[in-house]
């Protein structure tokens, strides 16, 4: 199924920003409407990540604001946590570096979860360990499509 990735409030403060669900449709992020779209498209293509997916993550995480910071310490367009940013070689406040880091991380997650967008997006937002704990490292678990921890 398709993946909806949206920002909502949720009961658990640990996972209050985003949840992922398998659904019948997903938001249309194919339209280009920001100064970053051509750069996002080029970098996403370089890492074989669907550009609409990369744009959706940027939209949800920061509303295309490269200076966004969360109370938990996530930063930039993709709201990467400092450890993740370091892991993927992201230079803070460098848009090009942030977009490369996001694409590298998303490619890593898509590979790790065998192309499953729901798991990749959940891993992006909550961390791979939480996804593994929820679905199991082999992709089993309740697998009901909604990560509700």
Short mmCIF file of N, CA and C in Angstrom, two decimals:
data_model
loop_
_atom_site.label_atom_id
_atom_site.label_comp_id
_atom_site.label_asym_id
_atom_site.label_seq_id
_atom_site.Cartn_x
_atom_site.Cartn_y
_atom_site.Cartn_z
N UNK A 1 0.81 -1.19 0.00
CA UNK A 1 0.00 0.00 0.00
C UNK A 1 0.84 1.24 0.00
N UNK A 2 0.21 2.35 -0.15
CA UNK A 2 0.89 3.64 -0.11
C UNK A 2 1.11 4.07 1.33
N UNK A 3 1.92 5.06 1.52
CA UNK A 3 2.27 5.52 2.86
C UNK A 3 1.82 6.96 3.04
N UNK A 4 1.18 7.21 4.15
CA UNK A 4 0.87 8.57 4.54
C UNK A 4 1.83 8.93 5.66
N UNK A 5 2.45 10.08 5.56
CA UNK A 5 3.40 10.52 6.55
C UNK A 5 2.93 11.89 6.98
N UNK A 6 2.42 11.99 8.18
CA UNK A 6 1.83 13.26 8.57
C UNK A 6 2.14 13.59 10.01
N UNK A 7 2.15 14.86 10.26
CA UNK A 7 2.44 15.35 11.59
C UNK A 7 1.13 15.44 12.36
N UNK A 8 1.07 14.75 13.50
CA UNK A 8 -0.13 14.78 14.33
C UNK A 8 0.27 14.69 15.78
N UNK A 9 -0.63 15.02 16.64
CA UNK A 9 -0.41 14.77 18.06
C UNK A 9 -0.73 13.31 18.35
N UNK A 10 -0.05 12.70 19.27
CA UNK A 10 -0.35 11.32 19.64
C UNK A 10 -0.19 11.19 21.14
N UNK A 11 -0.76 10.20 21.73
CA UNK A 11 -0.79 10.05 23.18
C UNK A 11 0.60 9.98 23.81
N UNK A 12 1.51 9.26 23.24
CA UNK A 12 2.81 9.08 23.84
C UNK A 12 3.72 10.26 23.52
N UNK A 13 4.25 10.95 24.53
CA UNK A 13 5.14 12.08 24.25
C UNK A 13 6.42 11.64 23.55
N UNK A 14 6.82 10.37 23.69
CA UNK A 14 8.02 9.89 23.00
C UNK A 14 7.85 9.91 21.50
N UNK A 15 6.64 9.69 21.02
CA UNK A 15 6.39 9.60 19.60
C UNK A 15 5.27 10.54 19.20
N UNK A 16 5.34 11.78 19.66
CA UNK A 16 4.23 12.69 19.48
C UNK A 16 4.21 13.38 18.12
N UNK A 17 5.29 13.36 17.37
CA UNK A 17 5.32 14.16 16.16
C UNK A 17 4.70 13.49 14.95
N UNK A 18 5.05 12.26 14.67
CA UNK A 18 4.66 11.66 13.40
C UNK A 18 4.32 10.19 13.59
N UNK A 19 3.35 9.71 12.84
CA UNK A 19 3.18 8.27 12.74
C UNK A 19 3.01 7.91 11.27
N UNK A 20 3.16 6.64 10.97
CA UNK A 20 3.12 6.16 9.60
C UNK A 20 2.03 5.11 9.51
N UNK A 21 1.28 5.16 8.46
CA UNK A 21 0.22 4.17 8.28
C UNK A 21 0.12 3.76 6.83
N UNK A 22 -0.15 2.51 6.60
CA UNK A 22 -0.42 2.05 5.24
C UNK A 22 -1.84 2.49 4.91
N UNK A 23 -2.02 3.12 3.77
CA UNK A 23 -3.34 3.62 3.42
C UNK A 23 -3.60 3.52 1.94
N UNK A 24 -4.71 4.08 1.52
CA UNK A 24 -5.10 4.01 0.12
C UNK A 24 -4.52 5.15 -0.70
N UNK A 25 -4.06 6.19 -0.05
CA UNK A 25 -3.50 7.32 -0.79
C UNK A 25 -2.43 7.98 0.05
N UNK A 26 -1.63 8.81 -0.59
CA UNK A 26 -0.63 9.56 0.14
C UNK A 26 -0.65 10.99 -0.36
N UNK A 27 -0.16 11.92 0.45
CA UNK A 27 -0.14 13.30 0.01
C UNK A 27 0.66 13.46 -1.28
N UNK A 28 0.29 14.42 -2.08
CA UNK A 28 0.98 14.67 -3.34
C UNK A 28 2.09 15.68 -3.11
N UNK A 29 3.33 15.20 -3.09
CA UNK A 29 4.47 16.09 -2.95
C UNK A 29 5.23 16.18 -4.26
N UNK A 30 4.54 15.92 -5.37
CA UNK A 30 5.22 15.99 -6.65
C UNK A 30 5.30 17.42 -7.17
N UNK A 31 4.44 18.28 -6.68
CA UNK A 31 4.48 19.68 -7.12
C UNK A 31 5.71 20.37 -6.55
N UNK A 32 6.33 21.21 -7.34
CA UNK A 32 7.52 21.94 -6.89
C UNK A 32 7.08 23.32 -6.43
N UNK A 33 7.37 23.63 -5.18
CA UNK A 33 6.92 24.91 -4.68
C UNK A 33 7.87 25.57 -3.69
N UNK A 34 9.11 25.12 -3.61
CA UNK A 34 10.06 25.79 -2.74
C UNK A 34 11.38 25.98 -3.47
N UNK A 35 12.21 26.81 -2.90
CA UNK A 35 13.52 27.06 -3.49
C UNK A 35 14.44 25.85 -3.44
N UNK A 36 14.08 24.83 -2.66
CA UNK A 36 14.93 23.65 -2.50
C UNK A 36 14.56 22.50 -3.42
N UNK A 37 13.46 22.61 -4.15
CA UNK A 37 12.94 21.47 -4.90
C UNK A 37 13.92 20.88 -5.90
N UNK A 38 14.58 21.70 -6.68
CA UNK A 38 15.52 21.16 -7.68
C UNK A 38 16.69 20.47 -7.00
N UNK A 39 17.16 21.05 -5.92
CA UNK A 39 18.26 20.44 -5.17
C UNK A 39 17.81 19.12 -4.53
N UNK A 40 16.63 19.10 -3.94
CA UNK A 40 16.09 17.87 -3.36
C UNK A 40 15.97 16.80 -4.43
N UNK A 41 15.43 17.15 -5.59
CA UNK A 41 15.26 16.18 -6.68
C UNK A 41 16.60 15.60 -7.11
N UNK A 42 17.59 16.46 -7.28
CA UNK A 42 18.91 16.00 -7.75
C UNK A 42 19.57 15.08 -6.72
N UNK A 43 19.54 15.49 -5.46
CA UNK A 43 20.20 14.70 -4.43
C UNK A 43 19.45 13.40 -4.17
N UNK A 44 18.13 13.46 -4.14
CA UNK A 44 17.35 12.23 -3.95
C UNK A 44 17.65 11.25 -5.07
N UNK A 45 17.73 11.74 -6.30
CA UNK A 45 18.05 10.87 -7.43
C UNK A 45 19.42 10.24 -7.31
N UNK A 46 20.36 11.00 -6.78
CA UNK A 46 21.73 10.50 -6.59
C UNK A 46 21.75 9.27 -5.66
N UNK A 47 20.85 9.24 -4.69
CA UNK A 47 20.80 8.13 -3.73
C UNK A 47 19.64 7.17 -4.01
N UNK A 48 19.02 7.32 -5.15
CA UNK A 48 17.90 6.48 -5.57
C UNK A 48 16.77 6.47 -4.53
N UNK A 49 16.44 7.67 -4.07
CA UNK A 49 15.30 7.88 -3.18
C UNK A 49 14.27 8.65 -3.99
N UNK A 50 13.02 8.25 -3.93
CA UNK A 50 11.99 8.95 -4.69
C UNK A 50 11.94 10.42 -4.24
N UNK A 51 12.08 11.37 -5.17
CA UNK A 51 12.06 12.78 -4.79
C UNK A 51 10.82 13.19 -4.00
N UNK A 52 9.67 12.65 -4.34
CA UNK A 52 8.44 12.99 -3.59
C UNK A 52 8.56 12.56 -2.13
N UNK A 53 9.22 11.44 -1.88
CA UNK A 53 9.43 10.99 -0.51
C UNK A 53 10.35 11.96 0.22
N UNK A 54 11.44 12.36 -0.42
CA UNK A 54 12.37 13.30 0.20
C UNK A 54 11.68 14.63 0.50
N UNK A 55 10.88 15.13 -0.45
CA UNK A 55 10.15 16.38 -0.23
C UNK A 55 9.15 16.24 0.91
N UNK A 56 8.47 15.08 0.98
CA UNK A 56 7.49 14.86 2.04
C UNK A 56 8.16 14.91 3.41
N UNK A 57 9.33 14.29 3.52
CA UNK A 57 10.05 14.30 4.80
C UNK A 57 10.44 15.72 5.17
N UNK A 58 10.97 16.47 4.23
CA UNK A 58 11.36 17.86 4.52
C UNK A 58 10.14 18.68 4.92
N UNK A 59 9.04 18.48 4.20
CA UNK A 59 7.81 19.22 4.51
C UNK A 59 7.33 18.94 5.93
N UNK A 60 7.25 17.66 6.29
CA UNK A 60 6.74 17.27 7.61
C UNK A 60 7.71 17.65 8.71
N UNK A 61 8.99 17.44 8.48
CA UNK A 61 9.97 17.66 9.55
C UNK A 61 10.22 19.14 9.85
N UNK A 62 10.28 19.98 8.81
CA UNK A 62 10.67 21.38 9.06
C UNK A 62 9.87 22.42 8.30
N UNK A 63 8.91 21.99 7.49
CA UNK A 63 8.17 22.92 6.63
C UNK A 63 9.14 23.72 5.76
N UNK A 64 10.22 23.06 5.31
CA UNK A 64 11.24 23.64 4.44
C UNK A 64 12.03 24.77 5.12
N UNK A 65 12.13 24.73 6.44
CA UNK A 65 12.89 25.73 7.18
C UNK A 65 14.25 25.14 7.57
N UNK A 66 15.35 25.60 6.94
CA UNK A 66 16.67 25.04 7.24
C UNK A 66 17.18 25.39 8.64
N UNK A 67 16.52 26.33 9.32
CA UNK A 67 16.95 26.74 10.65
C UNK A 67 16.08 26.15 11.76
N UNK A 68 15.22 25.22 11.40
CA UNK A 68 14.32 24.61 12.39
C UNK A 68 15.12 23.80 13.40
N UNK A 69 14.74 23.93 14.66
CA UNK A 69 15.31 23.14 15.76
C UNK A 69 14.17 22.63 16.62
N UNK A 70 14.28 21.40 17.06
CA UNK A 70 13.25 20.84 17.94
C UNK A 70 13.73 20.92 19.38
N UNK A 71 12.79 20.82 20.32
CA UNK A 71 13.19 20.80 21.73
C UNK A 71 14.08 19.61 22.08
N UNK A 72 14.01 18.54 21.29
CA UNK A 72 14.83 17.35 21.53
C UNK A 72 16.22 17.46 20.92
N UNK A 73 16.46 18.52 20.13
CA UNK A 73 17.78 18.72 19.55
C UNK A 73 17.90 18.42 18.07
N UNK A 74 16.82 17.96 17.44
CA UNK A 74 16.85 17.71 16.00
C UNK A 74 17.00 19.05 15.28
N UNK A 75 17.69 19.02 14.14
CA UNK A 75 18.01 20.30 13.50
C UNK A 75 17.87 20.25 11.99
N UNK A 76 17.61 21.42 11.45
CA UNK A 76 17.65 21.62 10.01
C UNK A 76 16.44 21.14 9.24
N UNK A 77 16.58 21.14 7.93
CA UNK A 77 15.49 20.76 7.04
C UNK A 77 14.91 19.40 7.37
N UNK A 78 15.77 18.45 7.69
CA UNK A 78 15.31 17.09 7.92
C UNK A 78 15.19 16.73 9.38
N UNK A 79 15.46 17.67 10.27
CA UNK A 79 15.36 17.43 11.70
C UNK A 79 16.13 16.18 12.13
N UNK A 80 17.35 16.08 11.66
CA UNK A 80 18.21 14.97 12.10
C UNK A 80 18.72 15.25 13.50
N UNK A 81 18.78 14.21 14.31
CA UNK A 81 19.38 14.32 15.63
C UNK A 81 20.89 14.45 15.44
N UNK A 82 21.59 15.10 16.36
CA UNK A 82 23.03 15.30 16.19
C UNK A 82 23.82 14.02 15.91
N UNK A 83 23.51 12.93 16.61
CA UNK A 83 24.25 11.68 16.39
C UNK A 83 24.01 11.14 14.97
N UNK A 84 22.78 11.25 14.49
CA UNK A 84 22.47 10.79 13.13
C UNK A 84 23.14 11.70 12.11
N UNK A 85 23.11 12.99 12.35
CA UNK A 85 23.77 13.94 11.45
C UNK A 85 25.26 13.62 11.35
N UNK A 86 25.88 13.36 12.48
CA UNK A 86 27.31 13.02 12.49
C UNK A 86 27.54 11.70 11.75
N UNK A 87 26.70 10.73 12.00
CA UNK A 87 26.82 9.40 11.37
C UNK A 87 26.80 9.49 9.84
N UNK A 88 26.02 10.44 9.30
CA UNK A 88 25.89 10.57 7.86
C UNK A 88 26.62 11.80 7.30
N UNK A 89 27.53 12.35 8.09
CA UNK A 89 28.42 13.41 7.63
C UNK A 89 27.75 14.74 7.34
N UNK A 90 26.72 15.08 8.09
CA UNK A 90 26.00 16.33 7.87
C UNK A 90 26.67 17.48 8.61
N UNK A 91 26.88 18.57 7.88
CA UNK A 91 27.39 19.80 8.48
C UNK A 91 26.19 20.66 8.86
N UNK A 92 26.04 20.99 10.14
CA UNK A 92 24.89 21.81 10.55
C UNK A 92 24.83 23.12 9.77
N UNK A 93 23.62 23.55 9.47
CA UNK A 93 23.34 24.81 8.77
C UNK A 93 23.87 24.86 7.35
N UNK A 94 24.17 23.72 6.76
CA UNK A 94 24.59 23.63 5.36
C UNK A 94 23.51 22.85 4.62
N UNK A 95 22.67 23.55 3.86
CA UNK A 95 21.52 22.94 3.20
C UNK A 95 21.93 21.76 2.33
N UNK A 96 22.95 21.92 1.52
CA UNK A 96 23.40 20.84 0.65
C UNK A 96 23.80 19.61 1.47
N UNK A 97 24.55 19.84 2.52
CA UNK A 97 24.98 18.75 3.39
C UNK A 97 23.79 18.08 4.07
N UNK A 98 22.84 18.89 4.53
CA UNK A 98 21.64 18.35 5.18
C UNK A 98 20.86 17.46 4.22
N UNK A 99 20.69 17.92 2.99
CA UNK A 99 19.92 17.15 2.02
C UNK A 99 20.65 15.86 1.64
N UNK A 100 21.96 15.92 1.52
CA UNK A 100 22.73 14.69 1.26
C UNK A 100 22.59 13.72 2.43
N UNK A 101 22.69 14.23 3.64
CA UNK A 101 22.56 13.38 4.82
C UNK A 101 21.19 12.73 4.91
N UNK A 102 20.15 13.50 4.61
CA UNK A 102 18.80 12.96 4.64
C UNK A 102 18.63 11.87 3.60
N UNK A 103 19.14 12.10 2.40
CA UNK A 103 19.01 11.11 1.33
C UNK A 103 19.82 9.84 1.66
N UNK A 104 21.02 10.03 2.20
CA UNK A 104 21.83 8.86 2.60
C UNK A 104 21.11 8.05 3.67
N UNK A 105 20.56 8.74 4.66
CA UNK A 105 19.88 8.07 5.75
C UNK A 105 18.62 7.36 5.24
N UNK A 106 17.85 8.03 4.39
CA UNK A 106 16.64 7.41 3.86
C UNK A 106 17.00 6.19 3.00
N UNK A 107 18.07 6.29 2.21
CA UNK A 107 18.49 5.15 1.40
C UNK A 107 18.89 3.98 2.31
N UNK A 108 19.65 4.30 3.37
CA UNK A 108 20.04 3.27 4.33
C UNK A 108 18.80 2.59 4.91
N UNK A 109 17.81 3.39 5.32
CA UNK A 109 16.60 2.83 5.93
C UNK A 109 15.78 2.02 4.92
N UNK A 110 15.66 2.51 3.71
CA UNK A 110 14.93 1.76 2.68
C UNK A 110 15.61 0.42 2.40
N UNK A 111 16.93 0.42 2.37
CA UNK A 111 17.66 -0.84 2.18
C UNK A 111 17.47 -1.76 3.38
N UNK A 112 17.60 -1.19 4.57
CA UNK A 112 17.47 -1.98 5.81
C UNK A 112 16.11 -2.65 5.90
N UNK A 113 15.06 -1.92 5.49
CA UNK A 113 13.70 -2.44 5.59
C UNK A 113 13.15 -2.89 4.23
N UNK A 114 14.06 -3.25 3.33
CA UNK A 114 13.71 -3.87 2.06
C UNK A 114 12.66 -3.10 1.27
N UNK A 115 12.81 -1.77 1.23
CA UNK A 115 11.93 -0.93 0.45
C UNK A 115 10.60 -0.59 1.10
N UNK A 116 10.38 -1.02 2.32
CA UNK A 116 9.12 -0.74 3.02
C UNK A 116 9.12 0.70 3.51
N UNK A 117 8.33 1.54 2.84
CA UNK A 117 8.28 2.96 3.19
C UNK A 117 7.82 3.18 4.62
N UNK A 118 6.83 2.43 5.07
CA UNK A 118 6.31 2.62 6.42
C UNK A 118 7.42 2.42 7.45
N UNK A 119 8.17 1.36 7.30
CA UNK A 119 9.24 1.08 8.26
C UNK A 119 10.38 2.08 8.12
N UNK A 120 10.71 2.46 6.88
CA UNK A 120 11.78 3.44 6.67
C UNK A 120 11.41 4.78 7.30
N UNK A 121 10.17 5.22 7.11
CA UNK A 121 9.74 6.49 7.68
C UNK A 121 9.64 6.42 9.20
N UNK A 122 9.17 5.29 9.69
CA UNK A 122 9.12 5.12 11.15
C UNK A 122 10.54 5.13 11.72
N UNK A 123 11.48 4.47 11.03
CA UNK A 123 12.87 4.48 11.46
C UNK A 123 13.47 5.86 11.42
N UNK A 124 13.10 6.63 10.40
CA UNK A 124 13.59 8.00 10.28
C UNK A 124 13.13 8.82 11.48
N UNK A 125 11.89 8.63 11.86
CA UNK A 125 11.33 9.45 12.92
C UNK A 125 11.62 8.96 14.32
N UNK A 126 11.61 7.65 14.53
CA UNK A 126 11.75 7.14 15.89
C UNK A 126 13.04 6.38 16.13
N UNK A 127 13.79 6.09 15.07
CA UNK A 127 15.04 5.35 15.18
C UNK A 127 14.86 3.89 14.82
N UNK A 128 15.91 3.32 14.25
CA UNK A 128 15.84 1.92 13.80
C UNK A 128 15.55 0.95 14.94
N UNK A 129 16.12 1.21 16.11
CA UNK A 129 15.92 0.31 17.25
C UNK A 129 14.45 0.20 17.64
N UNK A 130 13.73 1.31 17.58
CA UNK A 130 12.31 1.27 17.91
C UNK A 130 11.52 0.51 16.86
N UNK A 131 11.88 0.66 15.61
CA UNK A 131 11.20 -0.08 14.55
C UNK A 131 11.48 -1.57 14.71
N UNK A 132 12.74 -1.92 14.96
CA UNK A 132 13.09 -3.33 15.16
C UNK A 132 12.34 -3.92 16.35
N UNK A 133 12.22 -3.14 17.42
CA UNK A 133 11.50 -3.63 18.60
C UNK A 133 10.02 -3.82 18.31
N UNK A 134 9.47 -2.95 17.46
CA UNK A 134 8.04 -3.01 17.15
C UNK A 134 7.72 -4.11 16.14
N UNK A 135 8.46 -4.14 15.04
CA UNK A 135 8.17 -5.09 13.97
C UNK A 135 9.08 -6.32 14.00
N UNK A 136 10.15 -6.25 14.75
CA UNK A 136 11.13 -7.34 14.73
C UNK A 136 12.15 -7.08 13.63
N UNK A 137 13.37 -7.51 13.84
CA UNK A 137 14.43 -7.26 12.85
C UNK A 137 14.14 -7.93 11.52
N UNK A 138 13.35 -9.01 11.56
CA UNK A 138 13.03 -9.71 10.32
C UNK A 138 11.79 -9.14 9.64
N UNK A 139 11.22 -8.06 10.21
CA UNK A 139 10.06 -7.42 9.59
C UNK A 139 8.73 -8.00 10.03
N UNK A 140 8.76 -8.95 10.96
CA UNK A 140 7.51 -9.50 11.44
C UNK A 140 7.06 -8.69 12.64
N UNK A 141 6.37 -9.25 13.52
CA UNK A 141 5.81 -8.50 14.64
C UNK A 141 4.35 -8.29 14.34
N UNK A 142 3.74 -7.28 14.94
CA UNK A 142 2.32 -7.13 14.66
C UNK A 142 2.11 -6.63 13.24
N UNK A 143 3.07 -5.84 12.70
CA UNK A 143 3.04 -5.45 11.30
C UNK A 143 1.71 -4.93 10.81
N UNK A 144 0.88 -4.43 11.70
CA UNK A 144 -0.45 -3.99 11.30
C UNK A 144 -0.45 -2.73 10.49
N UNK A 145 0.71 -2.14 10.22
CA UNK A 145 0.76 -0.95 9.39
C UNK A 145 0.80 0.34 10.18
N UNK A 146 0.41 0.31 11.45
CA UNK A 146 0.43 1.53 12.24
C UNK A 146 1.40 1.34 13.40
N UNK A 147 2.34 2.24 13.50
CA UNK A 147 3.30 2.18 14.60
C UNK A 147 2.74 3.03 15.71
N UNK A 148 2.21 2.40 16.75
CA UNK A 148 1.48 3.12 17.79
C UNK A 148 2.14 3.08 19.14
N UNK A 149 3.33 2.57 19.22
CA UNK A 149 4.02 2.36 20.50
C UNK A 149 3.49 3.23 21.60
#
